[in-house]
Structures are given as C-alpha cells and as structure tokens.
PDB file of C-alpha atoms in Angstrom:
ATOM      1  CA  UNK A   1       0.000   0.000   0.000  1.00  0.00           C
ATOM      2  CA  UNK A   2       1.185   3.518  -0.606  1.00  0.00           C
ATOM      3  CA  UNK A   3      -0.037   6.702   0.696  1.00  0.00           C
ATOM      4  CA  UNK A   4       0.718   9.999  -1.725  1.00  0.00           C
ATOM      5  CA  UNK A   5       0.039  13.401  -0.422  1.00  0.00           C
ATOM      6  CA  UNK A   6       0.178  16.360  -2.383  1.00  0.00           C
ATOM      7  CA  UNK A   7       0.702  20.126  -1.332  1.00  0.00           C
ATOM      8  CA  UNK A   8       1.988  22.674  -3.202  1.00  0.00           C
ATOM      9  CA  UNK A   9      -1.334  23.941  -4.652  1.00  0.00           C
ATOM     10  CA  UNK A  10      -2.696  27.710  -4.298  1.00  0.00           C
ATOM     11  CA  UNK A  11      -3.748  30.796  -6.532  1.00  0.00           C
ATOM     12  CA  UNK A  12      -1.748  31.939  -9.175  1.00  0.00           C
ATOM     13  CA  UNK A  13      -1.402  34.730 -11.927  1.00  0.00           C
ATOM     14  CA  UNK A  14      -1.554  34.045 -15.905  1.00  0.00           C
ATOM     15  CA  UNK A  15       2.215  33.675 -16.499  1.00  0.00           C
ATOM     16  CA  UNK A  16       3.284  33.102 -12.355  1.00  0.00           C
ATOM     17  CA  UNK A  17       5.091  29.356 -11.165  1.00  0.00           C
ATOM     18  CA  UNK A  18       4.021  27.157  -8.607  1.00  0.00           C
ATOM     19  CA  UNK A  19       6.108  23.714  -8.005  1.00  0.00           C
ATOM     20  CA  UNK A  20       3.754  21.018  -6.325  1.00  0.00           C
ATOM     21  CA  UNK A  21       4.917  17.698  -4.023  1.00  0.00           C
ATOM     22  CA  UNK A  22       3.488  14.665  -3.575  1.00  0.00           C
ATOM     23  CA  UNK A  23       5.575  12.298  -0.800  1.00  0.00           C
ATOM     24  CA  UNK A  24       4.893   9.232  -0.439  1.00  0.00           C
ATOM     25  CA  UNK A  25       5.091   6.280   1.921  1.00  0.00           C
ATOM     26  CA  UNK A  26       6.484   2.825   2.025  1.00  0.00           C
ATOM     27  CA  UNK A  27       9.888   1.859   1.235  1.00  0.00           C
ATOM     28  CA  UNK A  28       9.972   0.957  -2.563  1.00  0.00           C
ATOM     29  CA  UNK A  29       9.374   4.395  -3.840  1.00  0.00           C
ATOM     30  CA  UNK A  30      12.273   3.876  -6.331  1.00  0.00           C
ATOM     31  CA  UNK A  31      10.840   1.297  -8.142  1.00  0.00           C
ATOM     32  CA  UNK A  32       7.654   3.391  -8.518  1.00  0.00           C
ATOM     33  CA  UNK A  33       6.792   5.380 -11.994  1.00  0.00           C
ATOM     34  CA  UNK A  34       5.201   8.714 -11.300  1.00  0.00           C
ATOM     35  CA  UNK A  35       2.692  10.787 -12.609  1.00  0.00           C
ATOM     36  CA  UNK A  36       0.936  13.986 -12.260  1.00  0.00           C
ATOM     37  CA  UNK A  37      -2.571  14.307 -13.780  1.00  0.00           C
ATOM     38  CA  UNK A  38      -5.587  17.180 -13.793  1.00  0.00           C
ATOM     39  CA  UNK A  39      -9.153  17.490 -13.664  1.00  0.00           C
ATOM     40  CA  UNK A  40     -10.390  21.002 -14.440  1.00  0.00           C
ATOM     41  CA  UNK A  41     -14.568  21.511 -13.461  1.00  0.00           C
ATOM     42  CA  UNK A  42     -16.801  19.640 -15.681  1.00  0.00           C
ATOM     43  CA  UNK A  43     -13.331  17.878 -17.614  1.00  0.00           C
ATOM     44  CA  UNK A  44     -12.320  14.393 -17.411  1.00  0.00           C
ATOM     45  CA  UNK A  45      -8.924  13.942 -15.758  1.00  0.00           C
ATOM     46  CA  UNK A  46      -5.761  14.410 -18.161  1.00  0.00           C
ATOM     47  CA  UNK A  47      -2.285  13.464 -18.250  1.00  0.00           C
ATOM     48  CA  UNK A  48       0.383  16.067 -17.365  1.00  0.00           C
ATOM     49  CA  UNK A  49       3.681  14.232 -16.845  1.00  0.00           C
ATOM     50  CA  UNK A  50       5.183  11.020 -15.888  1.00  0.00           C
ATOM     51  CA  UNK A  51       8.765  10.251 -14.671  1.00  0.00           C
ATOM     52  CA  UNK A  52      10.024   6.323 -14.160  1.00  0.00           C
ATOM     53  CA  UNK A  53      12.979   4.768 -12.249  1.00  0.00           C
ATOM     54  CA  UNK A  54      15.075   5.301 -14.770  1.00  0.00           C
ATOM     55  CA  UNK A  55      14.154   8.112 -14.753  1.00  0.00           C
ATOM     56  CA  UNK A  56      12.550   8.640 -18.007  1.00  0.00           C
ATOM     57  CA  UNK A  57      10.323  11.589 -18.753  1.00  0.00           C
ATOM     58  CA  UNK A  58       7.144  12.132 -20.517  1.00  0.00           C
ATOM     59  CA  UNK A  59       4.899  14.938 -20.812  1.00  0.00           C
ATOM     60  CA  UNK A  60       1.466  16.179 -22.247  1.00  0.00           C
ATOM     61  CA  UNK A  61       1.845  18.255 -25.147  1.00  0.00           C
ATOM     62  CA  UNK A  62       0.011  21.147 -23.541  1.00  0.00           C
ATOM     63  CA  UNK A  63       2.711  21.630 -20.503  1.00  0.00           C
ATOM     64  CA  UNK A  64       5.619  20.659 -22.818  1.00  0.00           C
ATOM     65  CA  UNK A  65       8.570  23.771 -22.003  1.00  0.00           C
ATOM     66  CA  UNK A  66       6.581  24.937 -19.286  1.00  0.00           C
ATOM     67  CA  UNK A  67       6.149  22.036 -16.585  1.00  0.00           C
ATOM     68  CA  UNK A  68       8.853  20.061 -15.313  1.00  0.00           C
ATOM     69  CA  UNK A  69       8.751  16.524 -13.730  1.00  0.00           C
ATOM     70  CA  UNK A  70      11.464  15.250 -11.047  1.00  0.00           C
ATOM     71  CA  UNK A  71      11.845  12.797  -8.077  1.00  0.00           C
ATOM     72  CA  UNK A  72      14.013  12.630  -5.091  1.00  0.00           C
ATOM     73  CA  UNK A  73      14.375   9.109  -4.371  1.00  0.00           C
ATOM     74  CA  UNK A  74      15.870   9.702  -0.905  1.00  0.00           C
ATOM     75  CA  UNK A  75      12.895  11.923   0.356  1.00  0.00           C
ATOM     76  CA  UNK A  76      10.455   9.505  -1.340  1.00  0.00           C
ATOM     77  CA  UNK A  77       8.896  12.358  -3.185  1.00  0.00           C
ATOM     78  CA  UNK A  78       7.848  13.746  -6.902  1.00  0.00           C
ATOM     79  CA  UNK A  79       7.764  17.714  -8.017  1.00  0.00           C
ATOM     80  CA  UNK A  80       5.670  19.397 -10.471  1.00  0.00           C
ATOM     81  CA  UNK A  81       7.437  22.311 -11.246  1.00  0.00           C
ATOM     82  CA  UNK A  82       5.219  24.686 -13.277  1.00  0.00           C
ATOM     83  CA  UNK A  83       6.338  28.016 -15.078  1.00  0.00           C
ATOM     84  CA  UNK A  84       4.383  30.262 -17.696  1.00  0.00           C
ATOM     85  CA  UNK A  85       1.192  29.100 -15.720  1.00  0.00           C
ATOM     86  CA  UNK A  86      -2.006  29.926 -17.961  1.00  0.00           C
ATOM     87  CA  UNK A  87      -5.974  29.606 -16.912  1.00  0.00           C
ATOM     88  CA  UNK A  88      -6.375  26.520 -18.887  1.00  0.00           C
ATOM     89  CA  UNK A  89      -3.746  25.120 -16.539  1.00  0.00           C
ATOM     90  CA  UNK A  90      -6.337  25.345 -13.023  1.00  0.00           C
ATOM     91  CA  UNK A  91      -7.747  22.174 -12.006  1.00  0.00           C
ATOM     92  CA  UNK A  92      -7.368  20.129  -9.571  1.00  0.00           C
ATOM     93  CA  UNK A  93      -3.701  18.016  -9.821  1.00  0.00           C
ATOM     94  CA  UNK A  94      -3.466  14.788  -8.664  1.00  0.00           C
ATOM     95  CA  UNK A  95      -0.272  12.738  -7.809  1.00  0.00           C
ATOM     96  CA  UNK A  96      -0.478   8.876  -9.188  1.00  0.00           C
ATOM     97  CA  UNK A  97       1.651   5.600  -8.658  1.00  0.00           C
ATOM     98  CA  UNK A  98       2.130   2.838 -10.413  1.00  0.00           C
ATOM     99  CA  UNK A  99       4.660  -0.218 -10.852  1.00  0.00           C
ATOM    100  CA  UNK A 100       3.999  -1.924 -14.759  1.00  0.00           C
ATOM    101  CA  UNK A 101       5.367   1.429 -16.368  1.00  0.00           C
ATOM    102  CA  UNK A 102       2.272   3.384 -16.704  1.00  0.00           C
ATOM    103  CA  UNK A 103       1.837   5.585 -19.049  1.00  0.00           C
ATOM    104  CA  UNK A 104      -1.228   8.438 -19.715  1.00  0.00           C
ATOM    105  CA  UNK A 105      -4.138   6.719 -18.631  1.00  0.00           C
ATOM    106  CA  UNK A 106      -5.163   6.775 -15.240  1.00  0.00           C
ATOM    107  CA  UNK A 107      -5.869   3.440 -15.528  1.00  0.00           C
ATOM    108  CA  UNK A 108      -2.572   2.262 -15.493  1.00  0.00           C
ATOM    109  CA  UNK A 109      -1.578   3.917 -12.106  1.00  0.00           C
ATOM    110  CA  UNK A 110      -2.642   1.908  -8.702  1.00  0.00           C
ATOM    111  CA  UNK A 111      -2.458   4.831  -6.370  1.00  0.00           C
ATOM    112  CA  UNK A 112      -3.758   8.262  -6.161  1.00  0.00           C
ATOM    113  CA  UNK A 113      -3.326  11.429  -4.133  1.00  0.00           C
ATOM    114  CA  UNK A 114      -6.214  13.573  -2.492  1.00  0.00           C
ATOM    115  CA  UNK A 115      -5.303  16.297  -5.181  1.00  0.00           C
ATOM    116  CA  UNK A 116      -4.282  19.628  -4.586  1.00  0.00           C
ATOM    117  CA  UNK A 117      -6.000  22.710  -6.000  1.00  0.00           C
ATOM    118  CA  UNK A 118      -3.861  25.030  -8.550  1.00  0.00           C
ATOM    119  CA  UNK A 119      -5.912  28.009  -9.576  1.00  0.00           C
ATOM    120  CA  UNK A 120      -4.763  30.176 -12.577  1.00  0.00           C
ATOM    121  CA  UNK A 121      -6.325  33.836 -12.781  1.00  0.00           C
ATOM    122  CA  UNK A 122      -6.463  36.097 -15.515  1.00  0.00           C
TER     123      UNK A 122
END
C-alpha cells in the first residue's frame, strides 16, 4: 500500500510558477513510476507528466517547455514544477503511482493522491 500526499497547490497569476509535491510512503518508492494528472470543473482527468525509475520523462503536449517533472528518491517524493502558468492550466492536480510502467491513462496507475487545487487567474 502507498499513501501519496500532495501540497503545493494555491492561486496563481496568468504567467506566475508554482512547483507542487506529492511524498509518499512505504519503502519501494524507487521502483515506482510517477505521474501527475488534472481534472479542471466539468473535464475528465488528463495526463500532465510522468517520470520512471530510470528516470525517463514524458509529458502532455500542452505543458511541454513549461512544466517540469522530477523525483528525489531519498525523500520519497515527486515535483511538479510549473512556469508560464495559464488559466487553462487550473484544475485540480493529482499525484499517481504505479509499478507496470504506466503511461497516460489513469488506468494504469494503482495509487492516487487527495489532489491539490492550482488556480490560474487572468
């Protein structure tokens, strides 16, 4: 079983960063892949980013040169680090796990955070 937590969330301007955590428990968060996903009002959840073991990175073409996936093995936690924030970018974000290399369907991932709230304002 493993536990993810999120913070990192808040109120933004068009343009302004935020960088999000999600730490996790257990003891085999290395051999965890990673991912970040987001559910705006009324949307179905999306992918944003994923990072593996390896690490290896993947991310959603709308974030691509603006959001940036990492992990600290040590501290058993993942970033979201978010730059050149727009309004299509609030939702709520979600920290996932997963251990058969997921990839950009919820599906694939076995645990989920509570989500954290990121709100972008004109």
């Amino acid at each position: 079983q493993v536990l993810l937590v999120e913070s990192g969330g808040g109120l933004v301007q068009a343009g302004g960063s935020l960088r999000l955590s999600c730490v996790a428990s257990g003891r085999t968060f290395s051999s965890y892949a990673m991912g970040w996903f987001r559910q705006a009002p009324g949307k179905e959840r999306e992918f944003v980013a994923r990072i593996t073991w390896t690490p290896s990175l993947h991310y959603a073409d709308s974030v691509k040169g603006r959001f940036t996936i990492s992990r600290d093995n040590a501290k058993n936690t993942v970033y979201l680090e978010m730059n050149s924030l727009k309004p299509e970018d609030t939702g709520v974000y979600y920290c996932a796990a997963g251990t058969m290399l997921p990839g950009i369907k919820s599906v694939e991932y076995t645990y989920w955070g509570q989500g954290t709230q990121v709100t972008v304002s004109t």
